Coordinates of C-alpha atoms in Angstrom, one line a residue:
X22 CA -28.5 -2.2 12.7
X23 CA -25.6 -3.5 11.3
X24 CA -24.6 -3.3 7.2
X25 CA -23.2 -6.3 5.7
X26 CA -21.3 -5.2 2.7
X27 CA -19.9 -7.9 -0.5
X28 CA -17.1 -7.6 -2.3
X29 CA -18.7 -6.5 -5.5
X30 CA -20.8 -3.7 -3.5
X31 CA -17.8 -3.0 -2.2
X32 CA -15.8 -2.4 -5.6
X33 CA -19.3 -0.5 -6.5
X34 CA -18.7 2.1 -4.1
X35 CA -15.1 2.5 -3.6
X36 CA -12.8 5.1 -6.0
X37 CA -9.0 5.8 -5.8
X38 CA -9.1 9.7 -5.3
X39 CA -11.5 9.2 -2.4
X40 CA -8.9 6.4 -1.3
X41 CA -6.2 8.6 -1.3
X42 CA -7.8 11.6 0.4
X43 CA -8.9 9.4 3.3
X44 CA -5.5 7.5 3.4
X45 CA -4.2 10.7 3.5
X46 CA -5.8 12.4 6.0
X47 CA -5.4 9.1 8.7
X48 CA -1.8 9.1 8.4
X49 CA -1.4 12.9 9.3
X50 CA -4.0 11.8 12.3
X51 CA -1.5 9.0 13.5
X52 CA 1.7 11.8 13.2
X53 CA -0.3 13.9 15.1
X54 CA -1.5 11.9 17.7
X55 CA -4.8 11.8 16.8
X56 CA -5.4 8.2 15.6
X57 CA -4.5 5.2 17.1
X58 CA -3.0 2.0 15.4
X59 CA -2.1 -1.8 16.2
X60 CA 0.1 -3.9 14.0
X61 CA -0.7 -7.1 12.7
X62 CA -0.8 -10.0 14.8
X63 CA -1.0 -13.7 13.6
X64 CA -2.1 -17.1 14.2
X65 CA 0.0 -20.1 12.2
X66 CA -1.7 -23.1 11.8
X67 CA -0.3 -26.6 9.6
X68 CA -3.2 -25.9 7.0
X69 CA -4.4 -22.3 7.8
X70 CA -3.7 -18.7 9.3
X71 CA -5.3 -15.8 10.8
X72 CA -4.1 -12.7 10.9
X73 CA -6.1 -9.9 12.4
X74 CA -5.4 -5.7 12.8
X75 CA -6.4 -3.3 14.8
X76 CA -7.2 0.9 14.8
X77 CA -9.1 3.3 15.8
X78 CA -9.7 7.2 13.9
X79 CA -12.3 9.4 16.3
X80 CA -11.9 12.2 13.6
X81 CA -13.4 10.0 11.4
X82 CA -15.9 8.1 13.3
X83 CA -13.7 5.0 12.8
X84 CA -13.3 1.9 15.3
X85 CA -12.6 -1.5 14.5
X86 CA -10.1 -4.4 12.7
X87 CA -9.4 -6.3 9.7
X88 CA -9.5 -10.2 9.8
X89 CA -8.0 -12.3 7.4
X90 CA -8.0 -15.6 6.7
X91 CA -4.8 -17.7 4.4
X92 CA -5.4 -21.8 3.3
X93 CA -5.3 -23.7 0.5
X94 CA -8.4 -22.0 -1.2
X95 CA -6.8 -18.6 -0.8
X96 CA -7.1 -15.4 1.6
X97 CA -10.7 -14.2 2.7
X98 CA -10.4 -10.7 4.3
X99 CA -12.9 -9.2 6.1
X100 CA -13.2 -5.9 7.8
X101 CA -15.5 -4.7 10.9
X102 CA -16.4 -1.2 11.5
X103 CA -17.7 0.2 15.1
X104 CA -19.0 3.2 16.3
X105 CA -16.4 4.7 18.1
X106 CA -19.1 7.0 20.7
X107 CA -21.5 3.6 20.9
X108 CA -19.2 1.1 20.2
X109 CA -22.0 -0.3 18.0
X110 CA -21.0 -3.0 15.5
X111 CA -21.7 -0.3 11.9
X112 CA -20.9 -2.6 9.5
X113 CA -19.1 -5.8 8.3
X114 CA -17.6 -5.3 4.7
X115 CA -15.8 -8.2 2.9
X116 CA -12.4 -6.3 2.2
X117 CA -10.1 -7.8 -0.9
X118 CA -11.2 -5.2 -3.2
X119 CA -10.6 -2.6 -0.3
X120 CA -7.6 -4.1 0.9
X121 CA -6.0 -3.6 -2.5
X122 CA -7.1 -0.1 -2.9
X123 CA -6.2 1.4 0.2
X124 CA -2.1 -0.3 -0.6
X125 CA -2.1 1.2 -3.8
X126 CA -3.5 4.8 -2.3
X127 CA -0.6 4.5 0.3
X128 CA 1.8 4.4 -2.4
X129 CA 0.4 7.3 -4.5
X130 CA 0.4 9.2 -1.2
X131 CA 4.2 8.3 -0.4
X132 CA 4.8 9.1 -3.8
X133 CA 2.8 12.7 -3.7
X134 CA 5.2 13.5 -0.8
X135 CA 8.2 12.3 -1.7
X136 CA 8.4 11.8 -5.7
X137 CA 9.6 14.7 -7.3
X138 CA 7.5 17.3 -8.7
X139 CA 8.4 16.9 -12.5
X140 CA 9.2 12.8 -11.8
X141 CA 7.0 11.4 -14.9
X142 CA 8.0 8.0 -15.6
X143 CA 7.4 5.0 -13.6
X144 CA 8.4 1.2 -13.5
X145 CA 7.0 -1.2 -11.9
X146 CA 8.2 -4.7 -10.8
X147 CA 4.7 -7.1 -10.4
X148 CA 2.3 -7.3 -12.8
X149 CA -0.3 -9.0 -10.8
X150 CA -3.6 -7.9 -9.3
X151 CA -2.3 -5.6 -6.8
X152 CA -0.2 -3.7 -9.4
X153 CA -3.3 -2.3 -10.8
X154 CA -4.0 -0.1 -8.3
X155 CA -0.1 0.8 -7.3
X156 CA -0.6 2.1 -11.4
X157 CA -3.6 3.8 -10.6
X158 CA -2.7 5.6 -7.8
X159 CA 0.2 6.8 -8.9
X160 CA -1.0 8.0 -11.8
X161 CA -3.5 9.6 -9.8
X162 CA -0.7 12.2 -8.4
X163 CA 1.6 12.5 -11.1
X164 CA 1.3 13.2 -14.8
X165 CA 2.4 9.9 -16.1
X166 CA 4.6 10.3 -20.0
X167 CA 5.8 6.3 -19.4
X168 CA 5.0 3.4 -17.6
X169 CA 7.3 -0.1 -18.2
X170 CA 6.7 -3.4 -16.5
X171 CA 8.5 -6.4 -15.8
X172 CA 7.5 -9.2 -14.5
X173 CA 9.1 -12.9 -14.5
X174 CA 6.5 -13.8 -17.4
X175 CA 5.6 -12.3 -20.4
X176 CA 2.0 -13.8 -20.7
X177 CA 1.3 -11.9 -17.5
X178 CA 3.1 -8.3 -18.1
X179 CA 1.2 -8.3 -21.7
X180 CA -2.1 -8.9 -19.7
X181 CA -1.1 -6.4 -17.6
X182 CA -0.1 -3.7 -20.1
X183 CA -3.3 -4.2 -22.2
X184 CA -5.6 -4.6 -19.3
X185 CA -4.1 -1.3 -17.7
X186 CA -3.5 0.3 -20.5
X187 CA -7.3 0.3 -21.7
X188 CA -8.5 1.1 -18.0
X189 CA -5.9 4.3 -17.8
X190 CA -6.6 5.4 -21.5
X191 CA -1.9 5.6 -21.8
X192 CA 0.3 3.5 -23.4
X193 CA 2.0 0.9 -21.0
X194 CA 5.5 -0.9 -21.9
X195 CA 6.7 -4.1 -21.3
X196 CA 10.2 -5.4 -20.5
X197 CA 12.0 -8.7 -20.3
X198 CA 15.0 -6.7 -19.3
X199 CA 15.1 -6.6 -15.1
X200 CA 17.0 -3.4 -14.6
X201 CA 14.8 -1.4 -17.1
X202 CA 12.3 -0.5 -14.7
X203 CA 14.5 0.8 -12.0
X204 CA 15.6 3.8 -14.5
X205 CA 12.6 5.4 -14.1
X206 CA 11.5 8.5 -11.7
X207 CA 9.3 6.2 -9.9
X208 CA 9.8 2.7 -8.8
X209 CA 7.2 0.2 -7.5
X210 CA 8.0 -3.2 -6.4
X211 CA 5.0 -5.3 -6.1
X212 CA 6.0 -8.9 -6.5
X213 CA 5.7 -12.4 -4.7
X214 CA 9.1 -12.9 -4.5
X215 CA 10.9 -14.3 -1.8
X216 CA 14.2 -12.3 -2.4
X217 CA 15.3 -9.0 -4.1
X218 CA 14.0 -8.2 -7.3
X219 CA 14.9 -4.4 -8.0
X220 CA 19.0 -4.0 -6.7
X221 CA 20.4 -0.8 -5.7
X222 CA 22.7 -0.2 -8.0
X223 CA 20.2 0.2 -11.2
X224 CA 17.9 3.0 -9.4
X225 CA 19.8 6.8 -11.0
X226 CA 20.2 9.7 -8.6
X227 CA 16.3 11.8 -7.9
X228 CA 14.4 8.2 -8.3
X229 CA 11.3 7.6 -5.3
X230 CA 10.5 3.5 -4.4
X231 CA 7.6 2.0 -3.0
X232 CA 8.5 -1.6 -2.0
X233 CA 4.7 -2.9 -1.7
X234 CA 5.4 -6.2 -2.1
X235 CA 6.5 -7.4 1.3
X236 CA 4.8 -7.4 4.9
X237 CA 6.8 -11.0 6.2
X238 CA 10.5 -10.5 8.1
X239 CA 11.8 -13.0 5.5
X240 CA 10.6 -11.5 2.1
X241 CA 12.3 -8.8 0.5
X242 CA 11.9 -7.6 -2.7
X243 CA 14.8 -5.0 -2.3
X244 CA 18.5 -5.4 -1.5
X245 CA 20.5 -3.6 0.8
X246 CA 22.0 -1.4 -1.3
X247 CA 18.4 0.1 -2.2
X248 CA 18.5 1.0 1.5
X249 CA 22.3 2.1 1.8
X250 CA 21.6 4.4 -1.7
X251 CA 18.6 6.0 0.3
X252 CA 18.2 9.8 1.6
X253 CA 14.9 8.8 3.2
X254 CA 13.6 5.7 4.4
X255 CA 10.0 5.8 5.6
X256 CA 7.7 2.9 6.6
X257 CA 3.4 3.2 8.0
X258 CA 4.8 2.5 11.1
X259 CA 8.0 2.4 13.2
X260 CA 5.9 -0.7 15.0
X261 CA 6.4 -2.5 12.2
X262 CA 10.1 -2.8 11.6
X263 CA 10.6 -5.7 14.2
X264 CA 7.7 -7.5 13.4
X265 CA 6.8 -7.4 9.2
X266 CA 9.2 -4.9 7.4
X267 CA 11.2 -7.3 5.6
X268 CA 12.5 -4.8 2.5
X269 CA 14.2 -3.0 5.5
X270 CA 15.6 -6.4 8.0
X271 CA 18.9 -6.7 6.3
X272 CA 19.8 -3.2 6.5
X273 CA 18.6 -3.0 10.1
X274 CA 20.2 -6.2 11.2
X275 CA 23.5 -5.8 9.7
X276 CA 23.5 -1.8 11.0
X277 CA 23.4 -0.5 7.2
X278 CA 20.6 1.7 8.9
X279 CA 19.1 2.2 12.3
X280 CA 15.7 1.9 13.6
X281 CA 15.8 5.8 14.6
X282 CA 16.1 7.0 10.5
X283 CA 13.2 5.1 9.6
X284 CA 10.6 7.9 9.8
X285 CA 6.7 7.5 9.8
X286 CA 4.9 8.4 6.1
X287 CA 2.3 10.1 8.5
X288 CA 5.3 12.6 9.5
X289 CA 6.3 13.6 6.5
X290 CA 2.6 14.3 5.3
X291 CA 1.9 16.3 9.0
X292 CA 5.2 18.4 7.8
X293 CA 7.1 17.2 11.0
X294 CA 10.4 15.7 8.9
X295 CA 10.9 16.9 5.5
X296 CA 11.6 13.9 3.7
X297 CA 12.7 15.0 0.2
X298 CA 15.7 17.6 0.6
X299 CA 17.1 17.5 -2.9
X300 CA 16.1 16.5 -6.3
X301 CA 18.9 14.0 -6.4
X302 CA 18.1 12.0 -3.2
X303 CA 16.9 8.9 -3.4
X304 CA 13.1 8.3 -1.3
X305 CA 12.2 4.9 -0.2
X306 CA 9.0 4.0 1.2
X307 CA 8.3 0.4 2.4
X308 CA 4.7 -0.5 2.9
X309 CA 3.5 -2.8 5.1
X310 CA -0.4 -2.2 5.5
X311 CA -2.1 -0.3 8.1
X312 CA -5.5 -1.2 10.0
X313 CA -5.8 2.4 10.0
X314 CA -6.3 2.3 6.3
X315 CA -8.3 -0.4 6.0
X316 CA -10.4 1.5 8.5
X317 CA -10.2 5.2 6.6
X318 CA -11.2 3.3 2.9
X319 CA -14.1 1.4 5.2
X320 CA -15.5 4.9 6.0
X321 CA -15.7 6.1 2.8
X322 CA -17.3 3.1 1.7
X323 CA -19.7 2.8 4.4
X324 CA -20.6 5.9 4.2
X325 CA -21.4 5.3 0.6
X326 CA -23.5 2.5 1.0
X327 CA -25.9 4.9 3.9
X328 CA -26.2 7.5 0.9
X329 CA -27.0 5.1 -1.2
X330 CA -29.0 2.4 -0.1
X331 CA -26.4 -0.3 -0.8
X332 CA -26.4 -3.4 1.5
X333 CA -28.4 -5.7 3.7
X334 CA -29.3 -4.5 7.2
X335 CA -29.1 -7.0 9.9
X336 CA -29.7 -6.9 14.0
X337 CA -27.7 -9.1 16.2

């Protein structure tokens, strides 16, 4: 039998610390050779898109791929999970809600690893739907004493701040000011900009990034000199950097950086680089999305929706 999961059972079921854990725990798989992963391919049509990824986790009984669809009426995302012993179709789960969680959990992850310990302020570039749960991830891991916000408008970075702010029980600040944000010990750039919105030159010495924002070769939300300030550079996967990691093209092109100091998050969580080595380096993560994510938050929420009773059973 197969469980067909919708989005609001979806939101029902899923949390961010059970997001994070299982995030977590795939990307030390991958390091260590124990999970498999695919990037994202793509299918460009004049009026639509697909894009579709691929993975597989044994450890975690996890098999399968996230679809996704872009038009005129918006994205539809949709996630299958197999039985990786049967190869038995477990359950098809409609995946925006999950998709948004499991990129938030990447960055709180990147940021448990590489933020430092006593970093307690963060800034955040975006203030749209997947801002929320870059906020509430990170504020998952560290012990949060500020949080500011900009964002091109004000309407939407008020919204933000209140809506947030409420849901987190802490005071959130807004900013019309652009460079504002980049003094803080954590930085998150989570935009749908086309070009650089955070520039190297504001971020201070000890500060961690997570560009979230980009997964196209021609969007960047950071400039080079992010990059070129950088102690550590880390992306999901080295796959990637030819095919989505924009944030990190103009460095690589240009020779700023090479392809072989770009390390794997999953390495520096399996403890095989270290990634911070000082308190005044300068981390940068740049997130691109993982099937294997996608796959690790379906788990958890499949295996929710067993305990629970949650869904409609179908036979094919």
């Amino acid at each position: 039998m197969t469980l067909l999961l919708t989005e609001g059972q979806v939101e029902e079921l899923i949390d961010m610390p059970a997001t994070l854990d299982a995030v977590e725990a795939v990307l030390r798989q991958q390091a260590e050779g124990r999970a498999t992963n695919r990037a994202r391919r793509r299918v460009a049509l004049p009026k639509s898109g697909l894009n579709v990824m691929f993975a597989g986790a044994p450890e975690i009984d996890a098999l399968g791929l996230k679809a996704y669809t872009v038009a005129r009426g918006g994205a539809r995302f949709y996630t299958m999970l197999f039985d990786p012993e049967t190869g038995g179709l477990l359950s098809i789960l409609q995946s925006d809600k999950m998709g948004q969680m499991r990129t938030g959990a990447a960055s709180g992850v990147a940021t448990r690893h590489l933020a430092r310990e006593d970093a307690r302020t963060l800034g955040i570039y975006g203030a749209g739907w997947q801002a929320e749960s870059q906020l509430e991830a990170i504020a998952a891991v560290r012990d949060l004493e500020r949080v500011i916000v900009y964002s091109r408008n004000e309407q939407s970075r008020k919204r933000f701040a209140a809506k947030m702010g409420e849901r987190l029980g802490m005071d959130i600040e807004t900013t019309h000011a652009a460079e504002e944000p980049a003094a803080q010990d954590i930085v998150v750039t989570v935009t749908s900009s086309g070009g650089p919105v955070l520039h190297g030159e504001w971020l201070r010495p000890g500060t961690h990034v997570n560009a979230a924002g980009s997964n196209f070769l021609f969007k960047t939300e950071i400039d080079r000199e992010v990059v070129k300030r950088a102690a550590f550079v880390c992306a999901d996967a080295r796959e990637e950097l030819g095919l989505e990691a924009g944030d990190l093209m103009p460095s690589l092109e240009t020779g700023a950086i090479l392809p072989e100091a770009v390390y794997e998050l999953g390495q520096v969580i399996a403890g095989h680089v270290p990634g911070r080595k000082s308190p005044e380096d300068i981390t940068l993560f740049a997130s691109q999305g993982l099937a294997l994510e996608d796959l690790a938050a379906a788990r958890v929420v499949y295996d929710r929706a067993v305990e629970r009773g949650v869904g409609q059973k179908i036979e094919f």
